[in-house]
PDB file of C-alpha atoms in Angstrom:
ATOM      1  CA  UNK A1309       0.000   0.000   0.000  1.00  0.00           C
ATOM      2  CA  UNK A1310       1.363   3.396  -1.012  1.00  0.00           C
ATOM      3  CA  UNK A1311       1.407   6.010   1.746  1.00  0.00           C
ATOM      4  CA  UNK A1312       2.195   9.733   1.747  1.00  0.00           C
ATOM      5  CA  UNK A1313       3.519   9.786   5.317  1.00  0.00           C
ATOM      6  CA  UNK A1314       4.404   7.228   8.025  1.00  0.00           C
ATOM      7  CA  UNK A1315       3.621   7.861  11.698  1.00  0.00           C
ATOM      8  CA  UNK A1316       5.580   5.802  14.236  1.00  0.00           C
ATOM      9  CA  UNK A1317       3.396   5.510  17.340  1.00  0.00           C
ATOM     10  CA  UNK A1318       4.980   2.293  18.618  1.00  0.00           C
ATOM     11  CA  UNK A1319       5.302   2.058  22.397  1.00  0.00           C
ATOM     12  CA  UNK A1320       2.652   4.704  23.019  1.00  0.00           C
ATOM     13  CA  UNK A1321      -0.408   3.893  25.123  1.00  0.00           C
ATOM     14  CA  UNK A1322      -3.958   5.052  24.514  1.00  0.00           C
ATOM     15  CA  UNK A1323      -4.886   7.803  23.747  1.00  0.00           C
ATOM     16  CA  UNK A1324      -1.527   8.922  22.304  1.00  0.00           C
ATOM     17  CA  UNK A1325      -1.704   6.981  19.001  1.00  0.00           C
ATOM     18  CA  UNK A1326      -5.023   8.721  18.253  1.00  0.00           C
ATOM     19  CA  UNK A1327      -3.713  12.130  19.386  1.00  0.00           C
ATOM     20  CA  UNK A1328      -0.636  11.836  17.146  1.00  0.00           C
ATOM     21  CA  UNK A1329      -2.685  10.472  14.229  1.00  0.00           C
ATOM     22  CA  UNK A1330      -5.141  13.372  14.497  1.00  0.00           C
ATOM     23  CA  UNK A1331      -2.307  15.934  14.570  1.00  0.00           C
ATOM     24  CA  UNK A1332      -0.440  14.351  11.644  1.00  0.00           C
ATOM     25  CA  UNK A1333      -3.472  13.866   9.403  1.00  0.00           C
ATOM     26  CA  UNK A1334      -4.435  17.486  10.103  1.00  0.00           C
ATOM     27  CA  UNK A1335      -1.205  18.559   8.401  1.00  0.00           C
ATOM     28  CA  UNK A1336      -1.967  16.476   5.292  1.00  0.00           C
ATOM     29  CA  UNK A1337      -4.052  17.192   2.201  1.00  0.00           C
ATOM     30  CA  UNK A1338      -7.353  15.537   1.355  1.00  0.00           C
ATOM     31  CA  UNK A1339      -6.835  12.220  -0.441  1.00  0.00           C
ATOM     32  CA  UNK A1340      -3.363  11.604   0.992  1.00  0.00           C
ATOM     33  CA  UNK A1341      -2.698   8.358   2.870  1.00  0.00           C
ATOM     34  CA  UNK A1342      -1.218   8.164   6.366  1.00  0.00           C
ATOM     35  CA  UNK A1343       0.415   4.910   7.454  1.00  0.00           C
ATOM     36  CA  UNK A1344       0.293   4.457  11.242  1.00  0.00           C
ATOM     37  CA  UNK A1345       2.435   1.930  13.147  1.00  0.00           C
ATOM     38  CA  UNK A1346       1.435   1.190  16.753  1.00  0.00           C
ATOM     39  CA  UNK A1347       1.803  -1.520  19.392  1.00  0.00           C
ATOM     40  CA  UNK A1348      -1.322  -0.430  21.310  1.00  0.00           C
ATOM     41  CA  UNK A1349      -3.797  -3.320  20.945  1.00  0.00           C
ATOM     42  CA  UNK A1350      -6.741  -0.977  21.531  1.00  0.00           C
ATOM     43  CA  UNK A1351      -5.758   1.048  18.482  1.00  0.00           C
ATOM     44  CA  UNK A1352      -7.624  -1.255  16.101  1.00  0.00           C
ATOM     45  CA  UNK A1353     -11.016  -0.249  17.517  1.00  0.00           C
ATOM     46  CA  UNK A1354      -9.913   3.298  18.348  1.00  0.00           C
ATOM     47  CA  UNK A1355      -8.485   4.166  14.929  1.00  0.00           C
ATOM     48  CA  UNK A1356     -11.366   2.499  13.075  1.00  0.00           C
ATOM     49  CA  UNK A1357     -13.935   4.526  15.035  1.00  0.00           C
ATOM     50  CA  UNK A1358     -11.881   7.733  14.854  1.00  0.00           C
ATOM     51  CA  UNK A1359     -11.401   7.505  11.076  1.00  0.00           C
ATOM     52  CA  UNK A1360     -15.121   6.908  10.507  1.00  0.00           C
ATOM     53  CA  UNK A1361     -16.216   9.757  12.797  1.00  0.00           C
ATOM     54  CA  UNK A1362     -13.687  12.136  11.229  1.00  0.00           C
ATOM     55  CA  UNK A1363     -14.772  11.434   7.663  1.00  0.00           C
ATOM     56  CA  UNK A1364     -11.573   9.561   6.804  1.00  0.00           C
ATOM     57  CA  UNK A1365     -11.306   6.133   5.204  1.00  0.00           C
ATOM     58  CA  UNK A1366      -9.480   3.207   6.814  1.00  0.00           C
ATOM     59  CA  UNK A1367      -8.114   1.545   3.696  1.00  0.00           C
ATOM     60  CA  UNK A1368      -6.317  -1.398   5.279  1.00  0.00           C
ATOM     61  CA  UNK A1369      -4.875  -2.702   8.520  1.00  0.00           C
ATOM     62  CA  UNK A1370      -2.583  -5.591   9.372  1.00  0.00           C
ATOM     63  CA  UNK A1371      -0.729  -7.097  12.312  1.00  0.00           C
ATOM     64  CA  UNK A1372       2.939  -7.683  11.572  1.00  0.00           C
ATOM     65  CA  UNK A1373       4.844  -9.317  14.459  1.00  0.00           C
ATOM     66  CA  UNK A1374       2.882  -7.389  17.102  1.00  0.00           C
ATOM     67  CA  UNK A1375       3.006  -4.074  15.236  1.00  0.00           C
ATOM     68  CA  UNK A1376      -0.406  -2.922  14.049  1.00  0.00           C
ATOM     69  CA  UNK A1377      -0.255  -1.037  10.760  1.00  0.00           C
ATOM     70  CA  UNK A1378      -3.074   1.134   9.466  1.00  0.00           C
ATOM     71  CA  UNK A1379      -3.510   3.022   6.215  1.00  0.00           C
ATOM     72  CA  UNK A1380      -5.901   5.946   6.564  1.00  0.00           C
ATOM     73  CA  UNK A1381      -6.970   8.114   3.620  1.00  0.00           C
ATOM     74  CA  UNK A1382      -7.717  11.689   4.630  1.00  0.00           C
ATOM     75  CA  UNK A1383     -11.301  12.692   3.846  1.00  0.00           C
TER      76      UNK A1383
END
């Protein structure tokens, strides 16, 4: 998956992955894709709900050796 920017939020506990994602995606242009890496297990539900409520699109997510990766397209 092609991404415009990568956000490393590994090692951060809730709510910091969401806080950093919100800040970073706010600096991006509509249609760009943010790739988020986190180790917070709650991030799957949190980021899915946050993206939907913010008008963004969660394109894909995967778990790679304990690192959750998300691709979010800015709405």
